[in-house]
XYZ file of C-alpha atoms in Angstrom:
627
model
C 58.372 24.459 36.724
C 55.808 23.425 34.191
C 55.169 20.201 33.356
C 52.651 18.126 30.848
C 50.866 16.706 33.101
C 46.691 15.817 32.966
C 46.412 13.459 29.488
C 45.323 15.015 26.466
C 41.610 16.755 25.797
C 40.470 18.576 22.784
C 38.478 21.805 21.930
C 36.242 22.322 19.508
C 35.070 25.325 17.761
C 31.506 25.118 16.763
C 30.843 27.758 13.916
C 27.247 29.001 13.188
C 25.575 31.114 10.784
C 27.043 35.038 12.232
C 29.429 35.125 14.265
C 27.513 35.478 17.491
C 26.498 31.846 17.737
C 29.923 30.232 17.687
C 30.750 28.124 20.705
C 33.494 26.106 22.582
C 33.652 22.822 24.332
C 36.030 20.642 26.164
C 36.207 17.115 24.952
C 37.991 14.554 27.197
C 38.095 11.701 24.483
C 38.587 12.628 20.249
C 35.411 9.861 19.908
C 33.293 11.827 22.189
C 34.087 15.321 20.230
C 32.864 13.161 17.098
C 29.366 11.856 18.565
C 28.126 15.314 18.130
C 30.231 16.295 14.935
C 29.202 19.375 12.856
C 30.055 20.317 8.886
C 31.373 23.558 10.973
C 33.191 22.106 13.742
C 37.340 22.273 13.994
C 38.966 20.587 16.686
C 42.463 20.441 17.832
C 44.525 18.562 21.313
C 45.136 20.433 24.138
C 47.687 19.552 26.850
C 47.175 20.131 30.652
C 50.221 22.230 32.057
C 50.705 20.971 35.731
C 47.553 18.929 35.735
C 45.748 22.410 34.914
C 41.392 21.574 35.745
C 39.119 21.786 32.848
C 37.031 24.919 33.104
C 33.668 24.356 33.649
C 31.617 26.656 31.134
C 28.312 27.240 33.704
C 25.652 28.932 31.199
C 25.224 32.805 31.726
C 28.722 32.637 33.283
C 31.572 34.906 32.145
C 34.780 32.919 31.168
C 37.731 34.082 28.899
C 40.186 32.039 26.626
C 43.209 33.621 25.968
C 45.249 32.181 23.016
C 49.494 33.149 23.420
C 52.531 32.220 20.916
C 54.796 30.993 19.460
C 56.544 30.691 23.425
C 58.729 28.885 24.718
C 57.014 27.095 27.335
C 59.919 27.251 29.631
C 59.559 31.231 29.329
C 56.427 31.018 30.976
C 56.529 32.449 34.509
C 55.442 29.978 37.192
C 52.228 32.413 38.301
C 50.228 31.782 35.177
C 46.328 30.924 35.852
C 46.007 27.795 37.138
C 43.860 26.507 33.929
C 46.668 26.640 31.558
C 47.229 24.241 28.405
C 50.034 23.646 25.734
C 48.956 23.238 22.558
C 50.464 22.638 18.644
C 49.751 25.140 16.891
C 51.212 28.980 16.379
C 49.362 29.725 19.367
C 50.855 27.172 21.425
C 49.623 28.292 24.715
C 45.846 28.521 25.929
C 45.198 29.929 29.636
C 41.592 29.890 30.687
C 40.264 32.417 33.147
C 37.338 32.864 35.189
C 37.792 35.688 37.198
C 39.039 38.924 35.964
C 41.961 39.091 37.757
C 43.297 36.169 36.234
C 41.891 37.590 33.236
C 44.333 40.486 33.612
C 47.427 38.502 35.011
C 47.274 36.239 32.036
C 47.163 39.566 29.390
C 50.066 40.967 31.225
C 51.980 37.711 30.602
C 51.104 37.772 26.879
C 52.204 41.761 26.520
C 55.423 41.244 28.268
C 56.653 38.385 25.914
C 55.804 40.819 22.839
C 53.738 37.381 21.768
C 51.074 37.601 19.549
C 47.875 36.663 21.412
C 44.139 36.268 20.533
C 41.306 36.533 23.545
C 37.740 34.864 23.492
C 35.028 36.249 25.847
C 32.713 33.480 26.784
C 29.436 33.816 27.672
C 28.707 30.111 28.854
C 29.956 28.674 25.902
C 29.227 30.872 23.221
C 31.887 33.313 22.284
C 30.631 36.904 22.745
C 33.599 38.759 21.667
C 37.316 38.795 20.254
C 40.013 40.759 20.692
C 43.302 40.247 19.040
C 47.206 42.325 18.684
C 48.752 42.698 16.172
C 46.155 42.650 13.419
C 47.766 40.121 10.912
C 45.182 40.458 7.855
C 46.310 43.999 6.353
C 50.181 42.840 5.684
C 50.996 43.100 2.138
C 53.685 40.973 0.770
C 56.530 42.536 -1.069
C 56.016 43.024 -4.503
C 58.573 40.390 -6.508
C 56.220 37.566 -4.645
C 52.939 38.598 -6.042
C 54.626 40.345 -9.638
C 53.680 38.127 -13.359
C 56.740 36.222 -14.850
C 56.979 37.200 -18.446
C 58.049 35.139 -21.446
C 56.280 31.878 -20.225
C 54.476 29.703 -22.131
C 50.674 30.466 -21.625
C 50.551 26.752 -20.471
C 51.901 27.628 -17.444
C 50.415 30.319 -16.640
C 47.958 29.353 -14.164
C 50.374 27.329 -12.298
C 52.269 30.634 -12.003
C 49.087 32.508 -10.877
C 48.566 30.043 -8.251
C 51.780 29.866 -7.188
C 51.895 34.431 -6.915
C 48.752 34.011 -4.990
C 50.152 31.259 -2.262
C 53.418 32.340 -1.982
C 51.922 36.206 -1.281
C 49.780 35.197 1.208
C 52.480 32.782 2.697
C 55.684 35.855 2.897
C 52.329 38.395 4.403
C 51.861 35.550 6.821
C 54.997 35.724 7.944
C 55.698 39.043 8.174
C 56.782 40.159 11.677
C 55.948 36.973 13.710
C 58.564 34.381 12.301
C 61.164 36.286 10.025
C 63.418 33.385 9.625
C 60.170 32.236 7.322
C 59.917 35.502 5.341
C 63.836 35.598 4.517
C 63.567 32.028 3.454
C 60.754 32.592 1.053
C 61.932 35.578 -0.655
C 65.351 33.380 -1.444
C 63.245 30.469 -2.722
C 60.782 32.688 -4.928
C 64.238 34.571 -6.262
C 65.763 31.205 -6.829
C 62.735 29.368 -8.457
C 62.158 32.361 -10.977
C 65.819 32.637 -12.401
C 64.973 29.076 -12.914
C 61.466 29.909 -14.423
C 63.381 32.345 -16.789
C 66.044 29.985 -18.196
C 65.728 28.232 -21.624
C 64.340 24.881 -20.116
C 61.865 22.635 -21.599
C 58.091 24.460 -20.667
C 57.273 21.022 -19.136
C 60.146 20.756 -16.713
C 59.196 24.297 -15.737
C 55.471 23.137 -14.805
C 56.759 20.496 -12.978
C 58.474 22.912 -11.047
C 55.591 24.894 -10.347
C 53.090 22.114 -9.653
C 55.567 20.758 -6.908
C 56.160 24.825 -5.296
C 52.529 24.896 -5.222
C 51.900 21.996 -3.637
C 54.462 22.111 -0.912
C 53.443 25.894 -0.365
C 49.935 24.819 0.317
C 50.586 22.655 2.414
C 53.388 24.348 4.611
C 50.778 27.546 4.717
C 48.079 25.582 6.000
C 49.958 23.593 8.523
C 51.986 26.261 9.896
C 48.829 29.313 9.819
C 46.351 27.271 10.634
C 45.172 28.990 14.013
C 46.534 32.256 13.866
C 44.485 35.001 14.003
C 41.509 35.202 13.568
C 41.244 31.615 14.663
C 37.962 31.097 13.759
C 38.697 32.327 9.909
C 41.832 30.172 9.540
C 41.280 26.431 9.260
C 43.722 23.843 8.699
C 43.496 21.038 6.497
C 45.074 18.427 9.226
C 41.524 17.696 10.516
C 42.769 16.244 13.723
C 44.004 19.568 13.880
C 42.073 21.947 11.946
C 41.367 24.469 14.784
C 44.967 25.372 15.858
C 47.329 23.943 13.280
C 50.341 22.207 13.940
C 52.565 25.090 13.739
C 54.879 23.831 16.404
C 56.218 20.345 14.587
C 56.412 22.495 11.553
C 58.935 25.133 13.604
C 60.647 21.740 14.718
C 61.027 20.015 11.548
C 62.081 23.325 9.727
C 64.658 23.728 12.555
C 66.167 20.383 11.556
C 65.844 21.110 8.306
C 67.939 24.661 8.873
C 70.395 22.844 10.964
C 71.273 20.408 8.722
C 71.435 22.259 5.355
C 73.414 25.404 6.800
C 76.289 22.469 7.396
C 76.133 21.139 4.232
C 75.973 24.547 2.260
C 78.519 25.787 4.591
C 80.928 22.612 3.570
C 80.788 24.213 0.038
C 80.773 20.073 -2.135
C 80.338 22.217 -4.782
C 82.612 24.336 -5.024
C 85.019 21.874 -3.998
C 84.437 19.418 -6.631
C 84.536 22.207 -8.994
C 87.784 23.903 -7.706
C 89.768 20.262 -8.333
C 89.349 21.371 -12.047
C 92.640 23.350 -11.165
C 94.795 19.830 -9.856
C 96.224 17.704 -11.834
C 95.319 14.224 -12.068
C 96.559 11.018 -10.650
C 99.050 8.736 -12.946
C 96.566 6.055 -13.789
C 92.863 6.061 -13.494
C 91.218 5.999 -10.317
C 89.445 2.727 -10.876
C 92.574 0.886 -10.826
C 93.654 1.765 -7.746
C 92.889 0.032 -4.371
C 91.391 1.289 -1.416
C 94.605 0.865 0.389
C 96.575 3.216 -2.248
C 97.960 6.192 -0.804
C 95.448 8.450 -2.832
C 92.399 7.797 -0.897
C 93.846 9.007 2.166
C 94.594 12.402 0.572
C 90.910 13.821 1.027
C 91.350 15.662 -1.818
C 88.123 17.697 -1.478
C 88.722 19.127 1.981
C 92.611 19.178 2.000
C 93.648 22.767 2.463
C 95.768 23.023 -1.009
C 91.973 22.422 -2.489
C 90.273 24.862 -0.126
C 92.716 27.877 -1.007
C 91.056 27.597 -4.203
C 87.362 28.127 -3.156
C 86.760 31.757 -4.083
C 86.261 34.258 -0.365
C 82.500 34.609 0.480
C 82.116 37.961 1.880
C 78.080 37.337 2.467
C 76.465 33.864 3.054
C 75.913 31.421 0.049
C 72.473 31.493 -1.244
C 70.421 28.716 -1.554
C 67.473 27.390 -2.135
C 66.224 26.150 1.400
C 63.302 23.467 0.739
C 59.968 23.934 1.656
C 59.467 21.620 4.250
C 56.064 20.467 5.571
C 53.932 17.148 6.954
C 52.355 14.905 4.900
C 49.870 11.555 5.431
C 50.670 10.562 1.468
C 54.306 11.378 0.875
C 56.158 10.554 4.239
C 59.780 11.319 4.125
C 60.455 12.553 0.919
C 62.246 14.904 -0.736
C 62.611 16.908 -4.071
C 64.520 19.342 -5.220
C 61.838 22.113 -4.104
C 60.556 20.593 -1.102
C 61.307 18.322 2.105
C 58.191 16.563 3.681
C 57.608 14.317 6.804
C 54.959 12.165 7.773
C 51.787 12.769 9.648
C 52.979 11.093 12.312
C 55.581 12.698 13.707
C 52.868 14.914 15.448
C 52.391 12.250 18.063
C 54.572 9.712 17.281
C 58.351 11.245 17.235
C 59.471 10.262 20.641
C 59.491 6.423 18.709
C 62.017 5.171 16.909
C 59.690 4.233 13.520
C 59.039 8.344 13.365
C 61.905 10.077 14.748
C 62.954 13.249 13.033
C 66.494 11.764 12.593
C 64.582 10.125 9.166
C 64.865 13.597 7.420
C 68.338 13.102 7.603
C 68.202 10.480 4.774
C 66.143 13.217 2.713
C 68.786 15.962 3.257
C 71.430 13.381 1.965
C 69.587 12.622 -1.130
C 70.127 17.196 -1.518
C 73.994 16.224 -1.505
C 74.296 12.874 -3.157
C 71.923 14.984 -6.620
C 74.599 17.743 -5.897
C 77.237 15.559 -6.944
C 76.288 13.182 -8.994
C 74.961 16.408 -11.428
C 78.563 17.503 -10.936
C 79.691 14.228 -11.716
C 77.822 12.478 -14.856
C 76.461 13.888 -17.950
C 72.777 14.137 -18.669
C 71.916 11.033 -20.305
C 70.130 12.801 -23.227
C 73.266 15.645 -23.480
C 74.863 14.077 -26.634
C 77.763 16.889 -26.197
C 78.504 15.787 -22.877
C 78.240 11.823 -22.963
C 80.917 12.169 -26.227
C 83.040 13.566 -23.757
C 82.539 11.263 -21.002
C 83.428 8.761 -23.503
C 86.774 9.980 -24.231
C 87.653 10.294 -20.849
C 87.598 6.536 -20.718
C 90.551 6.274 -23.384
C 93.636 4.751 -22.338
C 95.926 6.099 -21.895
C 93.705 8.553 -19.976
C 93.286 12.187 -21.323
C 91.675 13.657 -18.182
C 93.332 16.946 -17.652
C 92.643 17.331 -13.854
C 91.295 15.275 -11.438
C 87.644 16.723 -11.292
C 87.961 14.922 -15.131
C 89.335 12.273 -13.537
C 86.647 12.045 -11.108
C 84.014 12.477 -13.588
C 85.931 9.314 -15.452
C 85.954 7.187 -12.603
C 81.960 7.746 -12.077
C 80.861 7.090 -15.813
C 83.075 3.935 -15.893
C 81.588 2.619 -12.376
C 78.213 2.845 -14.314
C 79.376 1.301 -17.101
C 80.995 -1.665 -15.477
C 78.288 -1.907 -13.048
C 76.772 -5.430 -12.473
C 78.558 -6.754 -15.362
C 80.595 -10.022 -15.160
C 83.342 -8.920 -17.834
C 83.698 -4.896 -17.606
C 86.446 -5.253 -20.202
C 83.569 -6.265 -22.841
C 81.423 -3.443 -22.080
C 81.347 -0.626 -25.128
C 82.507 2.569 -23.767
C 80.120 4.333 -26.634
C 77.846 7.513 -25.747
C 74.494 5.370 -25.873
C 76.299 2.523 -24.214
C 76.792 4.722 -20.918
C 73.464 6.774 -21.497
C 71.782 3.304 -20.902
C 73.776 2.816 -18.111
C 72.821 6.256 -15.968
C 69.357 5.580 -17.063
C 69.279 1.694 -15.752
C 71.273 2.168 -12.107
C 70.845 6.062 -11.503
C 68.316 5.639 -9.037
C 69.857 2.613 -6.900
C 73.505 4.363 -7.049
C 71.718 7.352 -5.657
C 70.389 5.276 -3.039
C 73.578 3.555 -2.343
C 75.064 6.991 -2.067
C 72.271 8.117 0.235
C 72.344 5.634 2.400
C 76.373 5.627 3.050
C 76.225 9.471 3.025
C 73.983 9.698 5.747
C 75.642 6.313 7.434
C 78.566 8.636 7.884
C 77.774 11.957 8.201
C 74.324 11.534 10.378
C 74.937 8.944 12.139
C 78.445 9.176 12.813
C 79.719 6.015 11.460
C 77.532 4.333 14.538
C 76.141 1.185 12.782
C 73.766 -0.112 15.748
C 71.972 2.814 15.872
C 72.009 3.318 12.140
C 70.583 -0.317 11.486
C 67.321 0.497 13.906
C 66.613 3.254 12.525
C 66.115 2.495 9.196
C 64.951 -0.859 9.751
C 62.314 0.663 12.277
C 61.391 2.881 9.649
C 60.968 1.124 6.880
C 58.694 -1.379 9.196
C 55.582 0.852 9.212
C 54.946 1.238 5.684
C 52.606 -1.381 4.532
C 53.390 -4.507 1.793
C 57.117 -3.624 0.719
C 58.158 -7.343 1.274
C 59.387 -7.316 -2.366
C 61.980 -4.109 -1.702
C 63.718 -6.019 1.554
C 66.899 -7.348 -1.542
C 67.091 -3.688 -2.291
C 66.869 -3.028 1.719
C 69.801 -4.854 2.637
C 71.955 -3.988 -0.444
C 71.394 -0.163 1.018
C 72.607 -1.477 4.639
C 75.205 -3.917 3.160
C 76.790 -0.906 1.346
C 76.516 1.707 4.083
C 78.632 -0.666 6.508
C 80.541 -1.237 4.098
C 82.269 1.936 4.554
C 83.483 1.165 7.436
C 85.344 -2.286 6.510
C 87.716 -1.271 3.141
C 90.871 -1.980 4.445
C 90.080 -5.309 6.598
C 90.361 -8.603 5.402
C 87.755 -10.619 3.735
C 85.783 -6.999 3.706
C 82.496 -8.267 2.248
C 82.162 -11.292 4.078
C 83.166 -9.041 7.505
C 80.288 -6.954 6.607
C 77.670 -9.365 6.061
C 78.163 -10.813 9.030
C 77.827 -7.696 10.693
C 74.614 -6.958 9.114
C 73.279 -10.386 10.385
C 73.796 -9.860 13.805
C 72.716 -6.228 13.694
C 69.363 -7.422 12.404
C 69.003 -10.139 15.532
C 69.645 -7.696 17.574
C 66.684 -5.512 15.942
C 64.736 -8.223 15.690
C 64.754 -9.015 19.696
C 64.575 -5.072 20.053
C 61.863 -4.482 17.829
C 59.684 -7.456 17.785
C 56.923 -5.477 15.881
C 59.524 -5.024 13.326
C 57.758 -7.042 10.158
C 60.481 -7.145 7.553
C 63.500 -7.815 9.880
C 62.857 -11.958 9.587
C 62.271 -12.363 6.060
C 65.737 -10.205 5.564
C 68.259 -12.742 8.196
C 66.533 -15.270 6.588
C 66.772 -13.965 3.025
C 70.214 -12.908 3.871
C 72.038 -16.099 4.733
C 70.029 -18.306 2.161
C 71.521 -15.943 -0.542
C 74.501 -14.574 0.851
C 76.669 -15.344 -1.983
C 74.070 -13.296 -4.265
C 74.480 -10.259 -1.588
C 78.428 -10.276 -1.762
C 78.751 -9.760 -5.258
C 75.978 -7.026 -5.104
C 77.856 -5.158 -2.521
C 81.291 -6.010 -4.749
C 79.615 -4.472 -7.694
C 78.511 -1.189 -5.836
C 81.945 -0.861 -3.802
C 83.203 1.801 -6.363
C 80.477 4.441 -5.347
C 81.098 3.208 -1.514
C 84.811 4.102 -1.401
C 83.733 7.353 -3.156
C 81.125 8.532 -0.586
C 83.543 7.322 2.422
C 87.038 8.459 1.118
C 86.191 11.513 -0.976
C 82.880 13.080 0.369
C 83.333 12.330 3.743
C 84.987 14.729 6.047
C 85.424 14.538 9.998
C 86.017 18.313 9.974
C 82.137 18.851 8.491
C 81.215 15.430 10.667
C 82.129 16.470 14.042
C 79.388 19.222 15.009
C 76.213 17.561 13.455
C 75.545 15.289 16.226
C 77.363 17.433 19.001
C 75.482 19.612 21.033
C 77.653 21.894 23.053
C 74.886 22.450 25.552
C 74.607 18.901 26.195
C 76.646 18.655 30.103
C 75.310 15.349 30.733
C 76.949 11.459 30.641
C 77.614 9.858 26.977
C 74.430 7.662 27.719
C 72.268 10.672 28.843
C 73.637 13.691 27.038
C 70.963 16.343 28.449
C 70.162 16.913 32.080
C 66.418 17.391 30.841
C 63.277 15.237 32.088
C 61.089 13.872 29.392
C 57.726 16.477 29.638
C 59.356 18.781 32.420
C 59.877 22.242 31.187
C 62.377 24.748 32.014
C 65.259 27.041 31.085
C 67.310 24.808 29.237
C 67.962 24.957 25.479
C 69.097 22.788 22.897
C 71.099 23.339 20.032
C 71.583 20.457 17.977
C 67.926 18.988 16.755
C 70.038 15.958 15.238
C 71.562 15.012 18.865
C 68.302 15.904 21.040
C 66.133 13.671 18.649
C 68.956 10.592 19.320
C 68.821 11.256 22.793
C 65.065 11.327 23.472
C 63.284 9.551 20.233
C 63.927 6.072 21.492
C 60.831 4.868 22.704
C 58.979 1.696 20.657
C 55.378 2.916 20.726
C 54.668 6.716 20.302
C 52.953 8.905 22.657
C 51.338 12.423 22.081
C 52.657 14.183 25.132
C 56.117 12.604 24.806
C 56.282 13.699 21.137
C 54.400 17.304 21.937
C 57.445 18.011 24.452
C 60.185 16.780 21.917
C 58.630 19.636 18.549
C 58.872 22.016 21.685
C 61.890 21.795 22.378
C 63.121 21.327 18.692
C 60.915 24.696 17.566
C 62.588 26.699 20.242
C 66.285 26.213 19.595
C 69.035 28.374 21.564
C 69.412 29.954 18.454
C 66.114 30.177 16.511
């Protein structure tokens, strides 16, 4: 059984003028690597597998470095040479040999798994040779990634060039060693160009480009980085330039897969559109209660609404976001792309970095599914007339999507004002009204969305995470109101039909935050928000009164146990409730995982990160039972 045992070390790559005078070396410390730093030199971590020695490169002395991967470490058989390493990139394993016949056992190893592998002869440390399989630089990429868009405006078309040449070089990259990748890419390039090819504003369509580009980049460089020929691919992670982090980007695109397959297979689309065919309630929605018998009805996942959803004889396409690390964005998402931070790499066994934070950024996919569904543009004159007149009394909606639609544009309009009654139901009037709250209603709904779906209604767990999160990014004192408002109305869900609901959930909050507080002393916001939250409690109640229309919306309408239940389950998980996976923490063996979402909860708990912790965890997330 292998284990990551030894520390961390790093090798370096120095590059020369000709190929013949590149070398190697084997850094214990980062600092020590830099002492001697080169404009040529790349440098990535290596791992010790079962406390594997650093070779000792004797000059004149034949060595060889054998580069394996993507494997699964727990694949590996147990007779490997003894000097073997785990590493992040593509080529995630590195065996180092100094006889021949560990030479050869080593290449055997690397044919059987069908792995693509790269070997450097050493001669000391200078690299006298390379021999690679398969060759990976003749691929050509299939011809609708690399063909011109016509009809564009000439502005864009060097955005478009760029983003031909990337996403060529990206799909030929791809080719044969990770599929999945390749299938993916040809749906987003076919997506993104019937966009391209639509009647929309030239500027929109640049923006669209500029952020395809960008993400592609990125996501190339991260996840190719290393492959072959290593020395001719570097990465722009400089911690990492030599090997790439291709293994957190297999883990985070897992998650990513994971969770959107759900969602698209839950079909809110289609569902919201289908109620166009039922007939509306009696009286408008936003004079009902919570406790009416209508909000029981789950209207959007009640099988008379699901016989309507037209039979899908082949998988619903969409457009699955490019999803990559970044040092500048963090978690973020857009409607092209999914990014998480830097430090995941060797930080995601803490709670401030776990992987579970993408789950936030996969709910703000659903909550701008809906609300488009939802609200008219607020510059579609057409469409904000009709809003309008949904808001007559007696109501005209003629089905309850309408009357859906109805109850949204009113919550807007009504929305932090003392006397709704006085508020102008005109077509400017609720224009001004998406334009002022869209953003913190599509927090709101973020926030309760992936309260309830992602988190399974659990509001300890919920509570440190985001407040663990939110407490490494620097000087956002001035966001903690907006901070607990988010909180306030994800707990919220769970309180409609008790008593004194507001005050029940405020309290809540308060002792959630103590607890996170003594948890998390390192925590920086978590004071200033128990202390900001009982000197202006009264303040916070009517701000969660105001935004309890959109709550009872997410929690009654788009929530569904049905689509709940097997996002946090993990059918291969035969252990206890509080240890779900018989699995040891940097141990590898047979087992598999299936459910990113539950593996991260069970083993990204810790309060400081650590590399190896956080190397084993994007193992075992990029090699899924299924992937």
């Amino acid at each position: 059984m292998l284990q990551l045992l030894g520390g961390t070390h790093f090798l370096v790559l120095r590059r020369e003028e000709g190929f013949s005078g590149h070398s190697i070396s084997i850094r214990r410390r980062f600092d020590d690597a830099l002492k001697d730093w080169h404009s040529g030199d790349r440098i990535s971590p290596i791992f010790p597998l079962n406390e594997a020695p650093v070779p000792q490169l004797q000059p004149g002395a034949a060595s060889w470095v054998l580069f394996l991967g993507p494997v699964d470490p727990g694949l590996l058989p147990p007779d490997l040479p003894p000097s073997c390493f785990l590493t992040l990139g593509l080529f995630n394993v590195v065996v180092f040999s100094t006889e021949e016949g560990a030479r050869g056992q080593a290449l055997t190893v690397a044919r059987g798994l069908s792995k693509s592998w790269e070997e450097w002869t050493l001669l000391g440390s200078s690299i006298s040779s390379v021999n690679y399989a398969p060759p990976s630089l003749n691929r050509r990429p299939p011809s609708e990634t690399t063909s011109p868009l016509t009809h564009l405006a000439p502005a864009l078309l060097p955005a478009l060039r760029e983003y031909r040449a990337v996403l060529g070089t990206t799909v030929a990259h791809a080719q044969g060693t990770l599929p999945v990748f390749e299938s993916e890419l040809l749906s987003y390039n076919s997506i993104l160009r019937a966009q391209l090819s639509t009647d929309t504003d030239p500027v929109v369509k640049l923006g669209a480009l500029v952020t395809a580009n960008a993400s592609l980049s990125r996501f190339s460089s991260q996840l190719f980085a290393g492959s072959s020929p290593i020395a001719e691919t570097a990465g722009h992670y400089w911690t990492h330039s030599l090997l790439g982090v291709g293994i957190p980007i297999l883990a985070v695109n897992n998650l990513r897969r994971f969770l959107e397959d759900r969602l698209v297979a839950a079909r809110f689309g289609d569902r919201l559109a289908a109620l166009a065919s039922e007939q509306p309630l009696g009286v408008p929605l936003h004079r009902t209660s919570s406790g009416d018998a209508f909000w029981n009805e789950d209207p959007l996942f009640r099988e008379q609404n699901t016989r309507r959803l037209a039979p899908q004889t082949t998988p619903v396409e969409h457009l699955p976001l490019i999803t990559f690390l970044s040092g500048r964005d963090g978690f973020r998402n857009t409607d092209l792309s999914l990014s998480g931070p830097l430090e995941i790499v060797s930080s995601c066994n803490a709670t401030s970095w776990t992987l579970h934070t993408l789950t936030h950024e996969i709910s703000h996919t659903l909550v701008g599914l809906v609300l488009s569904r939802l609200l008219p543009g607020p510059q579609a004159a057409e469409d904000l007339e009709k809003a309008v007149r949904l808001l007559a009394e007696p109501s005209p909606a003629r089905s309850l999507l309408e009357q859906f639609q109805a109850y949204f544009c009113y919550s807007f309009l009504v929305h932090d004002r003392s006397t709704p009654q006085s508020v102008p139901a005109t077509p400017a009037g609720l224009s001004d009204s998406i334009h002022r709250h869209y953003s913190k209603v599509n927090e709101i709904l973020t926030h309760t969305i992936d309260f309830l779906y992602f988190y399974g209604k659990n509001e300890s767990p919920y509570v440190r995470s985001v407040w663990a999160s939110w407490a490494v990014i620097p000087n956002i004192h001035h966001r903690i109101p907006d901070y607990l408002l988010r909180c306030l109305c994800a707990l919220s869900s769970n309180n409609f039909r008790k008593q004194d609901p507001l005050e029940i959930t405020i309290d809540r909050l308060r002792v959630l935050l103590t607890q996170v507080a003594t948890d998390l002393p390192s925590a920086q916001y978590v004071q200033p928000a128990i202390k900001m939250l009982d000197d202006r409690r009264a303040h916070f109640a009517e701000r969660l009164r105001e935004c309890s229309a959109f709550v009872r919306f997410a929690r009654f309408i788009l929530y569904s146990p049905e689509v709940a239940a097997p996002l946090a389950r993990d059918e291969l998980a035969t252990g206890s409730a509080e240890a779900p996976y018989n699995l040891v923490s940097l141990r590898f063996d047979e087992k598999r995982v299936r459910s990113p979402l539950a593996f991260a909860d069970a083993f990204a708990s810790d309060l400081q990160g650590d590399e190896l912790r956080s190397a084993w965890i994007l193992h075992k997330l990029a090699f899924l039972a299924d992937s």
